[in-house]
Coordinates of C-alpha atoms in Angstrom, one line a residue:
Chain U
M154 CA -184.5 43.5 212.3
S155 CA -186.0 46.1 214.3
T156 CA -184.1 45.2 217.2
V157 CA -180.8 46.3 215.5
T158 CA -181.8 49.8 215.4
Q159 CA -183.5 49.5 218.8
P160 CA -181.5 51.5 221.5
R161 CA -180.5 49.2 224.0
S162 CA -181.3 50.0 227.8
E163 CA -178.8 49.8 230.5
E164 CA -180.5 47.2 232.0
A165 CA -180.1 44.9 229.1
F166 CA -176.4 45.6 229.1
A167 CA -176.2 44.9 232.6
D168 CA -178.0 41.8 232.3
V169 CA -175.6 40.5 229.2
R170 CA -172.7 41.8 232.0
S171 CA -174.0 39.8 234.9
D172 CA -173.0 36.9 232.7
H173 CA -169.6 37.8 231.6
H174 CA -168.0 39.0 235.0
H175 CA -164.5 39.6 233.3
L176 CA -166.2 41.9 230.5
A177 CA -164.8 45.6 230.7
H178 CA -167.4 48.1 230.5
H179 CA -165.9 49.9 227.3
F180 CA -166.2 46.7 225.4
E181 CA -169.7 45.2 224.0
S182 CA -169.2 41.3 224.1
P183 CA -166.4 39.1 225.4
Q184 CA -165.5 38.5 221.5
Q185 CA -164.6 41.9 220.9
Q186 CA -162.8 42.3 224.3
F187 CA -160.9 39.4 223.2
D188 CA -160.2 40.2 219.6
A189 CA -158.9 44.0 221.0
G190 CA -156.6 42.3 223.5
K191 CA -155.0 40.0 221.2
L192 CA -154.2 42.5 218.5
G193 CA -152.7 44.8 221.4
M194 CA -150.5 41.8 222.2
W195 CA -149.8 41.3 218.4
I196 CA -148.6 44.7 218.4
F197 CA -146.5 44.5 221.4
L198 CA -144.7 41.7 219.8
V199 CA -143.7 43.9 216.9
T200 CA -142.5 46.2 219.2
E201 CA -140.2 43.3 220.8
V202 CA -139.1 42.0 217.3
L203 CA -137.8 45.7 216.3
F204 CA -136.3 45.7 219.9
F205 CA -134.3 42.3 219.3
S206 CA -133.7 43.3 215.6
G207 CA -130.8 46.0 216.9
L208 CA -129.2 43.4 218.6
F209 CA -129.4 41.2 215.6
V210 CA -128.1 43.8 213.1
A211 CA -125.1 44.5 215.5
Y212 CA -124.2 40.7 215.4
A213 CA -124.7 40.8 211.7
V214 CA -122.5 43.7 211.2
Y215 CA -119.9 42.5 213.7
R216 CA -119.8 38.9 211.9
S217 CA -119.2 40.1 208.3
N218 CA -116.3 42.5 209.4
H219 CA -114.7 39.8 211.8
P220 CA -115.5 36.3 211.2
E221 CA -112.3 35.4 212.7
V222 CA -113.7 36.6 216.0
F223 CA -116.5 34.1 215.7
I224 CA -114.4 31.2 214.8
Y225 CA -112.0 32.0 218.0
A226 CA -114.9 32.8 220.4
H227 CA -117.2 29.7 219.5
Q228 CA -114.9 27.3 221.4
F229 CA -115.6 29.0 224.6
L230 CA -119.5 28.2 224.2
D231 CA -120.6 25.1 225.1
K232 CA -123.1 23.6 222.4
T233 CA -124.0 20.7 224.8
L234 CA -125.3 23.4 227.5
G235 CA -126.9 25.4 224.4
T236 CA -128.8 22.3 223.3
I237 CA -130.3 21.4 226.5
N238 CA -131.5 24.7 227.1
T239 CA -132.9 24.8 223.7
L240 CA -134.9 21.5 224.6
A241 CA -136.2 23.1 227.7
L242 CA -137.4 26.1 225.8
I243 CA -139.1 24.1 222.9
L244 CA -140.6 21.8 226.0
S245 CA -142.0 25.2 227.8
S246 CA -143.7 26.3 224.5
L247 CA -145.3 22.8 224.4
T248 CA -146.6 23.1 228.1
M249 CA -147.6 26.9 227.0
A250 CA -149.5 26.2 224.1
W251 CA -151.3 22.9 225.8
G252 CA -151.9 25.6 228.7
V253 CA -153.9 27.8 226.0
R254 CA -155.6 25.1 225.0
C255 CA -156.7 23.9 228.6
A256 CA -157.9 27.5 229.4
Q257 CA -160.1 27.5 226.1
L258 CA -161.7 24.2 227.4
Q259 CA -162.2 25.1 230.8
Q260 CA -159.8 22.3 232.2
Q261 CA -158.8 24.2 235.3
R262 CA -156.3 21.4 236.7
G263 CA -154.9 20.8 233.3
L264 CA -154.2 24.9 233.1
V265 CA -152.6 24.9 236.5
W266 CA -150.2 21.9 235.6
C267 CA -149.1 23.2 232.4
L268 CA -148.3 27.0 233.8
G269 CA -146.4 25.2 236.5
L270 CA -144.4 23.1 234.3
T271 CA -144.2 26.0 231.9
L272 CA -142.3 27.8 235.3
A273 CA -140.3 25.1 235.9
C274 CA -138.8 24.8 232.3
A275 CA -138.1 28.5 232.6
G276 CA -136.3 28.1 236.1
F277 CA -134.4 25.3 234.6
F278 CA -133.1 27.2 231.9
L279 CA -131.9 29.9 233.7
G280 CA -129.9 27.4 236.2
V281 CA -128.1 26.1 233.0
K282 CA -127.7 29.6 232.0
A283 CA -125.9 30.5 235.2
V284 CA -123.4 28.0 234.9
E285 CA -122.6 29.2 231.5
Y286 CA -122.5 33.0 232.5
S287 CA -120.1 32.4 235.8
M288 CA -117.9 29.6 233.9
K289 CA -117.1 32.8 231.5
W290 CA -116.7 35.1 234.7
D291 CA -114.2 32.8 235.9
E292 CA -111.9 32.6 232.9
G293 CA -112.3 36.3 232.1
L294 CA -114.3 35.9 229.2
L295 CA -116.3 39.4 229.7
W296 CA -117.5 42.1 227.7
A297 CA -114.9 44.3 225.5
G298 CA -113.2 46.6 227.7
A299 CA -112.9 43.9 230.8
F300 CA -111.9 40.8 228.4
A301 CA -108.9 39.0 229.9
P302 CA -108.9 35.2 229.4
T303 CA -107.1 33.1 231.7
P304 CA -105.3 30.6 230.3
E305 CA -106.1 27.5 232.7
H306 CA -109.6 26.4 232.8
R307 CA -111.0 26.1 236.3
T308 CA -113.5 23.7 237.4
V309 CA -117.1 25.0 238.5
S310 CA -118.7 24.0 241.6
L311 CA -121.1 25.4 244.0
T312 CA -118.5 27.1 246.0
T313 CA -117.3 29.1 242.8
P314 CA -118.4 32.9 243.8
S315 CA -119.9 33.8 241.0
L316 CA -122.2 30.6 240.6
L317 CA -122.8 31.1 244.3
I318 CA -124.1 34.4 243.8
L319 CA -126.3 33.6 240.4
S320 CA -127.6 30.5 242.8
M321 CA -128.6 32.5 245.7
P322 CA -132.0 33.9 244.8
A323 CA -133.1 30.4 244.0
M324 CA -131.7 28.9 247.2
A325 CA -133.4 31.5 248.9
G326 CA -136.6 31.4 247.1
L327 CA -136.7 27.8 247.7
V328 CA -136.8 28.5 251.5
V329 CA -139.5 31.2 251.5
T330 CA -141.6 29.2 249.1
A331 CA -141.3 26.0 250.9
V332 CA -142.1 27.7 254.4
G333 CA -145.1 29.7 252.6
A334 CA -146.4 26.3 251.1
L335 CA -146.4 24.7 254.7
V336 CA -147.8 27.9 256.1
A337 CA -150.5 28.2 253.6
R338 CA -151.5 24.8 254.1
G339 CA -151.8 25.1 257.7
L340 CA -153.9 28.2 257.3
G341 CA -156.2 26.1 254.7
R342 CA -155.3 29.1 251.7
G343 CA -155.5 26.7 248.7
N344 CA -154.5 29.2 246.4
A345 CA -151.3 30.5 248.3
H346 CA -150.3 26.8 248.9
G347 CA -150.5 25.8 245.1
V348 CA -148.5 28.7 244.2
N349 CA -146.0 28.2 246.6
V350 CA -145.7 24.7 245.7
A351 CA -145.2 25.9 242.4
L352 CA -142.4 28.3 242.9
A353 CA -140.6 26.1 245.2
G354 CA -140.8 23.5 242.4
T355 CA -139.3 26.5 239.8
C356 CA -136.3 26.9 242.0
V357 CA -135.7 23.1 242.6
A358 CA -135.8 23.3 238.8
F359 CA -133.2 26.0 238.8
L360 CA -130.9 24.4 241.0
V361 CA -131.2 21.2 239.1
G362 CA -130.0 23.0 236.0
V363 CA -127.2 24.7 237.8
G364 CA -126.3 20.9 239.0
G365 CA -127.0 19.4 235.5
G366 CA -124.8 22.3 233.7
M367 CA -121.7 21.7 236.3
L368 CA -121.8 17.8 235.5
V369 CA -121.6 18.5 231.5
T370 CA -119.3 21.4 232.2
R371 CA -116.7 19.2 234.1
A372 CA -117.3 16.3 231.5
H373 CA -116.1 18.6 228.9
Q374 CA -113.1 20.3 231.0
K375 CA -111.9 16.8 231.6
T376 CA -111.9 15.7 228.1
M377 CA -110.6 18.8 227.1
A378 CA -107.6 18.8 229.7
T379 CA -105.9 16.1 227.5
H380 CA -106.2 17.8 224.3
D381 CA -105.6 21.4 225.7
H382 CA -102.0 21.4 224.8
V383 CA -101.9 20.1 221.6
R384 CA -105.2 22.0 220.1
T385 CA -104.1 25.6 221.6
A386 CA -100.6 25.1 219.6
S387 CA -102.1 23.5 216.6
H388 CA -104.8 26.5 216.7
E389 CA -102.3 29.2 216.9
R390 CA -100.1 27.5 214.2
D391 CA -102.9 27.4 211.5
T392 CA -104.4 30.9 212.4
G393 CA -101.7 32.9 213.2
L394 CA -103.9 34.2 215.8
T395 CA -101.3 35.1 218.3
N396 CA -100.7 38.2 220.3
A397 CA -102.7 40.5 217.8
N398 CA -103.3 43.3 220.4
G399 CA -100.1 42.5 222.3
K400 CA -102.2 41.5 225.4
V401 CA -103.8 38.4 224.9
P402 CA -102.0 35.6 223.7
G403 CA -104.3 33.7 221.6
A404 CA -107.3 35.8 221.0
P405 CA -107.8 37.6 218.0
R406 CA -108.3 41.8 218.1
Y407 CA -111.6 42.8 219.2
A408 CA -112.6 39.3 220.5
G409 CA -114.2 41.0 223.3
I410 CA -116.9 42.6 221.3
F411 CA -118.0 39.1 220.5
F412 CA -118.5 38.6 224.4
S413 CA -120.3 42.0 224.4
I414 CA -122.9 41.0 222.1
Y415 CA -123.2 37.8 223.5
Y416 CA -123.8 38.9 226.7
A417 CA -126.4 41.9 225.3
M418 CA -128.4 38.9 223.3
T419 CA -128.6 36.2 225.8
G420 CA -128.8 38.7 228.9
V421 CA -131.8 40.4 227.3
H422 CA -133.0 37.1 226.4
A423 CA -132.7 35.9 230.3
L424 CA -134.6 39.5 231.5
H425 CA -137.4 38.3 229.3
I426 CA -137.7 35.0 230.8
L427 CA -137.5 36.5 234.1
A428 CA -140.2 39.1 233.2
G429 CA -142.4 36.0 231.7
M430 CA -141.5 33.9 235.1
G431 CA -143.0 37.0 237.0
V432 CA -146.3 37.3 234.7
L433 CA -146.6 33.5 234.9
T434 CA -146.8 33.4 238.5
G435 CA -149.6 36.1 238.6
L436 CA -151.7 33.6 235.8
L437 CA -151.0 30.8 237.8
W438 CA -152.6 32.5 240.9
Q439 CA -155.3 33.2 239.0
A440 CA -155.8 30.0 237.4
R441 CA -156.0 28.5 240.6
A442 CA -158.7 30.6 241.9
G443 CA -160.7 29.6 238.6
R444 CA -160.5 32.8 237.1
F445 CA -160.1 31.8 233.4
G446 CA -162.7 29.4 231.5
S447 CA -164.0 29.2 227.8
D448 CA -165.6 32.9 228.2
Y449 CA -162.4 34.2 229.4
F450 CA -158.9 33.1 228.6
G451 CA -157.6 36.1 226.7
P452 CA -154.7 36.6 229.7
I453 CA -153.5 33.1 229.1
D454 CA -153.9 33.4 225.0
Y455 CA -151.8 36.7 225.1
F456 CA -149.1 35.5 227.4
G457 CA -148.6 32.4 225.2
L458 CA -147.9 34.3 222.5
Y459 CA -145.3 36.5 224.2
W460 CA -143.8 33.4 225.6
H461 CA -143.5 31.8 222.3
L462 CA -142.0 35.0 220.7
V463 CA -139.0 34.3 223.5
D464 CA -138.8 30.8 222.2
L465 CA -138.4 32.4 218.7
V466 CA -135.8 34.6 219.7
W467 CA -133.7 31.8 221.4
I468 CA -134.6 29.6 218.1
F469 CA -132.2 32.0 216.0
L470 CA -129.7 32.9 218.9
F471 CA -128.7 29.1 219.5
P472 CA -127.3 28.7 215.8
L473 CA -125.9 31.9 215.7
L474 CA -123.7 32.0 219.1
Y475 CA -123.6 28.3 219.6
L476 CA -123.3 26.5 216.4
I477 CA -120.6 28.5 214.7
H478 CA -117.6 26.3 213.1
Chain F
M112 CA -190.6 39.8 231.3
M113 CA -189.7 42.7 229.1
N114 CA -186.3 42.8 230.7
V115 CA -185.6 39.3 229.7
T116 CA -186.7 39.6 226.0
K117 CA -184.4 42.6 225.6
S118 CA -181.5 40.7 227.1
G119 CA -182.5 37.7 224.7
H120 CA -182.4 40.0 221.8
L121 CA -178.8 41.6 222.8
R122 CA -177.7 38.0 223.2
Q123 CA -178.8 36.9 219.8
L124 CA -177.2 40.1 218.4
I125 CA -173.6 39.2 220.1
Q126 CA -173.9 35.7 219.0
D127 CA -174.6 36.6 215.6
S128 CA -172.2 39.3 215.2
S129 CA -169.3 36.5 216.8
G130 CA -170.4 33.9 215.4
G131 CA -169.7 31.8 218.3
P132 CA -171.0 28.7 219.3
S133 CA -172.6 29.9 222.9
A134 CA -173.8 33.4 223.4
G135 CA -170.5 35.7 224.3
S136 CA -167.9 33.1 224.3
P137 CA -164.7 34.3 222.3
H138 CA -164.7 32.1 219.1
V139 CA -161.3 30.6 218.6
H140 CA -159.9 27.5 217.0
I141 CA -158.7 25.1 219.4
V142 CA -155.5 23.3 218.7
S143 CA -155.8 19.3 219.2
I144 CA -153.2 17.5 221.2
P145 CA -151.8 15.3 218.3
T146 CA -151.2 18.7 216.3
L147 CA -149.3 20.1 219.5
L148 CA -147.4 16.9 219.9
T149 CA -146.6 16.4 216.0
V150 CA -145.2 20.4 216.2
F151 CA -143.0 19.9 219.3
A152 CA -141.6 16.4 217.8
A153 CA -141.0 18.7 214.7
L154 CA -139.0 21.1 216.6
L155 CA -137.0 18.5 218.3
L156 CA -136.0 17.0 215.3
L157 CA -134.9 20.1 213.5
T158 CA -132.8 20.9 216.9
F159 CA -131.0 17.7 215.9
L160 CA -130.5 18.3 212.3
T161 CA -129.1 22.0 212.9
I162 CA -126.7 20.2 215.3
G163 CA -125.8 17.5 213.2
A164 CA -125.2 19.9 210.2
T165 CA -122.4 21.4 212.2
A166 CA -120.5 18.3 211.7
V167 CA -120.6 18.6 208.2
D168 CA -118.3 21.1 206.4
T169 CA -120.4 23.3 204.2
G170 CA -118.0 26.3 204.1
R171 CA -119.7 29.5 203.9
W172 CA -123.0 27.7 203.6
E173 CA -123.1 26.9 207.2
I174 CA -124.7 30.4 208.5
W175 CA -127.5 29.9 205.8
I176 CA -128.5 26.5 206.8
S177 CA -128.4 27.1 210.1
I178 CA -130.4 29.9 209.6
G179 CA -132.7 28.2 207.2
I180 CA -133.8 25.6 209.7
A181 CA -134.1 28.2 212.2
T182 CA -136.6 29.9 210.0
L183 CA -138.1 26.9 209.4
K184 CA -138.6 26.1 213.5
A185 CA -139.7 29.8 214.0
T186 CA -142.5 29.0 211.4
L187 CA -143.8 26.1 213.0
V188 CA -143.9 27.7 216.5
A189 CA -145.6 30.9 214.5
L190 CA -148.3 29.1 212.6
Y191 CA -149.1 26.3 215.4
F192 CA -148.6 27.3 218.7
M193 CA -149.0 31.1 218.1
H194 CA -152.2 29.6 216.1
L195 CA -151.6 32.0 213.0
R196 CA -152.6 29.5 210.8
F197 CA -156.2 29.3 212.2
D198 CA -156.1 32.8 213.5
K199 CA -157.4 36.0 211.6
S200 CA -154.8 36.5 208.5
F201 CA -154.3 40.2 209.8
H202 CA -152.4 39.1 212.8
S203 CA -150.3 37.3 210.4
V204 CA -149.8 40.8 208.4
V205 CA -148.8 42.6 211.7
F206 CA -146.0 40.2 212.2
L207 CA -144.8 39.6 209.0
A208 CA -144.3 43.5 208.7
A209 CA -142.3 43.5 211.7
I210 CA -140.0 40.6 210.6
A211 CA -140.0 42.6 206.8
T212 CA -138.5 45.5 208.7
L213 CA -135.7 43.4 210.6
G214 CA -134.9 42.2 207.0
L215 CA -135.0 46.0 205.9
F216 CA -132.7 46.8 208.7
L217 CA -130.1 44.2 208.1
M218 CA -130.1 44.5 204.3
L219 CA -129.4 48.2 204.5
T220 CA -127.0 48.0 207.1
L221 CA -124.8 45.2 205.4
S222 CA -124.8 46.8 202.2
D223 CA -123.8 49.6 203.9
V224 CA -120.7 47.9 205.6
D225 CA -120.0 46.2 202.5
T226 CA -119.7 49.4 200.5
Y227 CA -117.0 51.1 203.1
Y228 CA -115.2 48.1 204.7
S229 CA -113.2 47.2 202.0
D230 CA -111.9 50.8 202.3
V231 CA -111.1 50.1 206.1
R232 CA -109.1 47.2 205.6
T233 CA -107.1 49.0 202.9
Y234 CA -106.3 51.7 205.4
A235 CA -105.6 49.3 208.2
R236 CA -103.2 47.3 205.9
D237 CA -101.3 50.5 204.7
A238 CA -101.0 52.1 208.4
A239 CA -99.5 48.4 209.2
T240 CA -96.9 48.6 206.5
E241 CA -96.0 52.1 207.1
A242 CA -95.5 51.3 210.9
E243 CA -92.8 48.7 209.7

């Protein structure tokens, strides 16, 4: 026990450190470093929960005051697209949790695959979201102040300006990363090649999301077109929601505020996905370089917590926005 | 030789304090693949359950049913994907404190809205009658 009170010499520390290249100088052991980082991440997640809680409170107040607006607006949210995106995020949560396991077990290939698949799921999610947003913009379903729904439904295609603008980053990204992958392979840079391939795959996943989203909306529009006339007429008769603010026939007063809340909640969530994709790319690079292992997997573990929290937010957004009836 | 002995002691110390299997490696619970897949399947099932619930007219219970299912899904994610079940309970305390604060925000704001909104409605109705 005398060793406990013995002052530790510099060389002794240096010797332990040489086994753990990732141990920052102000930590005594990898365990201490990991615990401190994890607690820090949880505290960050607390601030995230509080940040989103403002949006949930806005939703709750508005829904309790104006339930008719929510009943009116839900018909503009595509339940099928919402479901597809929910499944994509659940799958990405699984691959992320699996990735954490791979990092802890020092399975380098598995880790790289899991991170790449998580990125691809995120890309797909944003692709579907792009179709949803562009469809609403074209129909004038904007935030309060710009809310001016057009009566006729338009067909979405890649030449729809709003969808084209939203898809451009992915198209440009695909070209850049595909060229990057080829160049990196030519130069024999394995890491750069791998990361570029993963990013190109993510861009493809985005475009697959756009394509799938378009197919779903077109199928819906076809069935809606046949019922539209009957539905609108009976809807107005049943609810008496006609011309309430003298501007938009059929739309209840304040309907635009629903879309303000919708864009704020899903937009902030999508920004979190985008930020997460940026961090994931960095982690993928480091994972390819073999930086993580059973004595250093903190960054993967912490990022996993963040990713799951973003998934948690969507788990609540999905029923609150898409499943109103 | 002296150096080796010293670092040996230090390693022993670190190992004792961390309780880890190997010197210096952070000790964590590694979630098994069957557990991950089971949680994934449960999340899928609950997603389809909450969609299926919209086909049934449950009236004012609708929102509570969907929030209940969402909470169940969130609990599964937090316990298994976020490791809270196997983690230090302090992390659960930190997280639950945030959720409790969210609950406090919601309750206080909604009780405030509930108190005044009937007055707002009465006022709006009176204003409409006057306009006629």
